[in-house]
Amino acid sequence: MSAPVEVVLSADSAGQLFNCAVFDPHSGSEFLSYRGGNTSSRSLTVLNGEYILGAQLGKNFINVWEIQRKDQLQQKIVCPGIVTCLCASPDGLYVLAGIAEAIYLWEMSTGNLLAILSRHYQDVSCICFTDDSSHFVSGGKDNLALIWNLSSVVQLDSSRTPEPRHILSRHSLPITDIHCGLMGPQARVATASLDQTVKVWEVSSGEMLLSVLFDVGIMSVTFDPCEYFLFCGGSDGNIFQVSLCSTSLSRDKTFQTDSDGNQVFKGHRNLVTCLSVSMDGTLLLSGSNDETVRMWDVQSKQCIWSINHKGPVTNAVIIPAPANMFLADSHPAVPLPRFSRHLNPSEQGDGTGSGGMCLRLGADTQSVFGDGENTKVRVSELEEEVKTLKKINKDLYEFSTQLLTKPN
């Protein structure tokens, strides 16, 4: 059997059968399962197609699996507090975690903690990167959604406190979910809230483009890839499909079913915790507190298959199938470093992933040395190279001076 193009990755709060599992999006048959612990809501992510990271429910650590080694929990990343949400950047270079009201940003090549962002006033409930990893959006129980420019957060000047690019403050109750569309900094982002609205914003300007009012609180939200439709998971178990192509669309609207594409998917018996759409836009995946994951045909609104879990579904997403997932002999190209718990690991005695020091050469360039004697040797080698370069530079200067002063 050839490897699938896409797979379903899901997890529940019970963790009796598995922590998370991989399913065929067309048949619902199980491909793989990863055991050990259970994962909290909005806290299951795939890192660079090589690792699965899941924040342990109610604990201060992240479980890590190599994506093709399903039977072995590889390591636990200890965090400064209970992780409320977790997200890896699409380019695999960074990991974000919400811990209480702060956002922690780690660099994956070194394990260094690059920033702690404390602009939310209550717990961070969800985080999402744009598809090009240039921006990320955070939502919290303080009713705020913040748009961050990654390059302004990852900066050399530690004396400056990073500020969000835009503050989205139109919601009146906690943010429950965030979804970023395509097109990087030109993307649109959708925010769902307990205030019974879903709002669509423009990342570049922070302007609100659309607000849709429902009869119930909205727990999850997603676009289809072409952004023809907005799918919203309600606290009553219904999934609402909102057409974004209606000619009569106003900036503020109240949801009503009609013939223009505003429809309802019915089947879940409890609140819908997560939503995801396939790459071709024909399949809609949903997870619910009724302990089921369902796959829907978008056009007919019919449920294709349903999988029973042993607890409320905390995560369910359709992802491109990682190349290593079905290759038993493959291994990650780069080992996962040890995560630092402090902004200045050398001062706190908390080393980087290689246990040593990090020399930052530029905004996007780092060179990591090992620990102990290896560090001393490499630093000595660098010092000798610097002396040699200085001598060459001095000789060149003297030679050029002689040429300039030599009479014709």
Short mmCIF file of N, CA and C in Angstrom, two decimals, residues 6-9 23-28 239 265 268 276-278 280 282-287 292-298 300-307 316-319:
data_model
loop_
_atom_site.label_atom_id
_atom_site.label_comp_id
_atom_site.label_asym_id
_atom_site.label_seq_id
_atom_site.Cartn_x
_atom_site.Cartn_y
_atom_site.Cartn_z
N GLU A 6 -2.42 12.59 3.01
CA GLU A 6 -2.81 13.25 4.25
C GLU A 6 -3.19 12.20 5.29
N VAL A 7 -3.08 12.59 6.55
CA VAL A 7 -3.49 11.72 7.65
C VAL A 7 -4.24 12.56 8.68
N VAL A 8 -4.99 11.86 9.52
CA VAL A 8 -5.68 12.49 10.64
C VAL A 8 -4.89 12.20 11.91
N LEU A 9 -4.62 13.22 12.69
CA LEU A 9 -3.94 13.08 13.98
C LEU A 9 -4.90 13.55 15.06
N PHE A 23 -4.88 8.28 11.69
CA PHE A 23 -5.93 7.56 10.97
C PHE A 23 -5.92 7.92 9.49
N ASP A 24 -6.51 7.02 8.70
CA ASP A 24 -6.73 7.27 7.27
C ASP A 24 -7.91 8.23 7.14
N PRO A 25 -7.73 9.37 6.48
CA PRO A 25 -8.84 10.34 6.39
C PRO A 25 -10.03 9.85 5.56
N HIS A 26 -9.82 8.86 4.71
CA HIS A 26 -10.90 8.39 3.84
C HIS A 26 -11.69 7.23 4.44
N SER A 27 -11.01 6.35 5.19
CA SER A 27 -11.70 5.19 5.74
C SER A 27 -11.85 5.24 7.25
N GLY A 28 -11.01 6.03 7.93
CA GLY A 28 -11.04 6.07 9.39
C GLY A 28 -10.25 4.96 10.04
N ILE A 239 -22.06 22.22 13.81
CA ILE A 239 -20.98 22.86 13.07
C ILE A 239 -21.62 23.77 12.02
N PHE A 265 -23.90 21.33 9.99
CA PHE A 265 -23.58 19.91 10.10
C PHE A 265 -24.10 19.44 11.45
N HIS A 268 -22.86 15.68 16.26
CA HIS A 268 -22.23 15.66 17.58
C HIS A 268 -23.27 15.96 18.66
N SER A 276 -10.93 20.82 11.24
CA SER A 276 -9.85 20.86 10.27
C SER A 276 -10.40 20.45 8.91
N VAL A 277 -9.87 21.04 7.83
CA VAL A 277 -10.34 20.76 6.47
C VAL A 277 -9.19 20.17 5.66
N SER A 278 -9.50 19.22 4.79
CA SER A 278 -8.49 18.60 3.93
C SER A 278 -7.95 19.60 2.91
N ASP A 280 -7.87 19.54 -0.29
CA ASP A 280 -8.72 19.80 -1.46
C ASP A 280 -10.06 20.41 -1.08
N THR A 282 -12.65 19.14 0.40
CA THR A 282 -13.84 18.29 0.29
C THR A 282 -14.21 17.61 1.59
N LEU A 283 -13.25 17.51 2.54
CA LEU A 283 -13.49 16.79 3.79
C LEU A 283 -13.33 17.73 4.98
N LEU A 284 -14.23 17.59 5.94
CA LEU A 284 -14.17 18.36 7.19
C LEU A 284 -14.06 17.39 8.36
N LEU A 285 -13.04 17.58 9.18
CA LEU A 285 -12.81 16.75 10.37
C LEU A 285 -13.26 17.52 11.60
N SER A 286 -13.92 16.83 12.52
CA SER A 286 -14.35 17.46 13.77
C SER A 286 -14.12 16.53 14.95
N GLY A 287 -13.78 17.13 16.07
CA GLY A 287 -13.65 16.40 17.32
C GLY A 287 -14.55 17.03 18.35
N THR A 292 -16.11 11.56 20.26
CA THR A 292 -16.01 11.05 18.89
C THR A 292 -15.26 12.04 18.01
N VAL A 293 -14.61 11.45 16.99
CA VAL A 293 -14.04 12.21 15.88
C VAL A 293 -14.84 11.83 14.65
N ARG A 294 -15.30 12.83 13.89
CA ARG A 294 -16.13 12.57 12.72
C ARG A 294 -15.50 13.21 11.48
N MET A 295 -15.65 12.52 10.35
CA MET A 295 -15.25 13.05 9.07
C MET A 295 -16.50 13.30 8.24
N TRP A 296 -16.59 14.51 7.68
CA TRP A 296 -17.77 14.93 6.94
C TRP A 296 -17.43 15.21 5.49
N ASP A 297 -18.38 14.92 4.62
CA ASP A 297 -18.30 15.37 3.24
C ASP A 297 -18.87 16.79 3.20
N VAL A 298 -18.05 17.75 2.78
CA VAL A 298 -18.44 19.15 2.85
C VAL A 298 -19.65 19.44 1.96
N SER A 300 -22.13 17.40 0.77
CA SER A 300 -23.42 16.78 1.15
C SER A 300 -23.76 16.98 2.62
N LYS A 301 -22.79 17.39 3.44
CA LYS A 301 -22.96 17.56 4.89
C LYS A 301 -23.20 16.22 5.61
N GLN A 302 -22.86 15.12 4.96
CA GLN A 302 -23.05 13.80 5.54
C GLN A 302 -21.78 13.33 6.24
N CYS A 303 -21.96 12.61 7.36
CA CYS A 303 -20.84 12.04 8.09
C CYS A 303 -20.34 10.79 7.36
N ILE A 304 -19.08 10.75 6.99
CA ILE A 304 -18.50 9.61 6.27
C ILE A 304 -18.11 8.51 7.23
N TRP A 305 -17.45 8.86 8.32
CA TRP A 305 -17.11 7.88 9.35
C TRP A 305 -16.98 8.57 10.70
N SER A 306 -17.03 7.77 11.74
CA SER A 306 -16.92 8.27 13.11
C SER A 306 -16.06 7.31 13.91
N ILE A 307 -15.17 7.85 14.73
CA ILE A 307 -14.29 7.05 15.58
C ILE A 307 -14.57 7.40 17.03
N ALA A 316 -7.74 17.27 17.05
CA ALA A 316 -8.01 16.52 15.83
C ALA A 316 -7.67 17.42 14.65
N VAL A 317 -6.80 16.94 13.79
CA VAL A 317 -6.34 17.78 12.68
C VAL A 317 -5.97 16.90 11.49
N ILE A 318 -6.22 17.41 10.28
CA ILE A 318 -5.75 16.77 9.05
C ILE A 318 -4.43 17.43 8.68
N ILE A 319 -3.38 16.61 8.51
CA ILE A 319 -2.06 17.14 8.17
C ILE A 319 -1.49 16.39 6.97
#
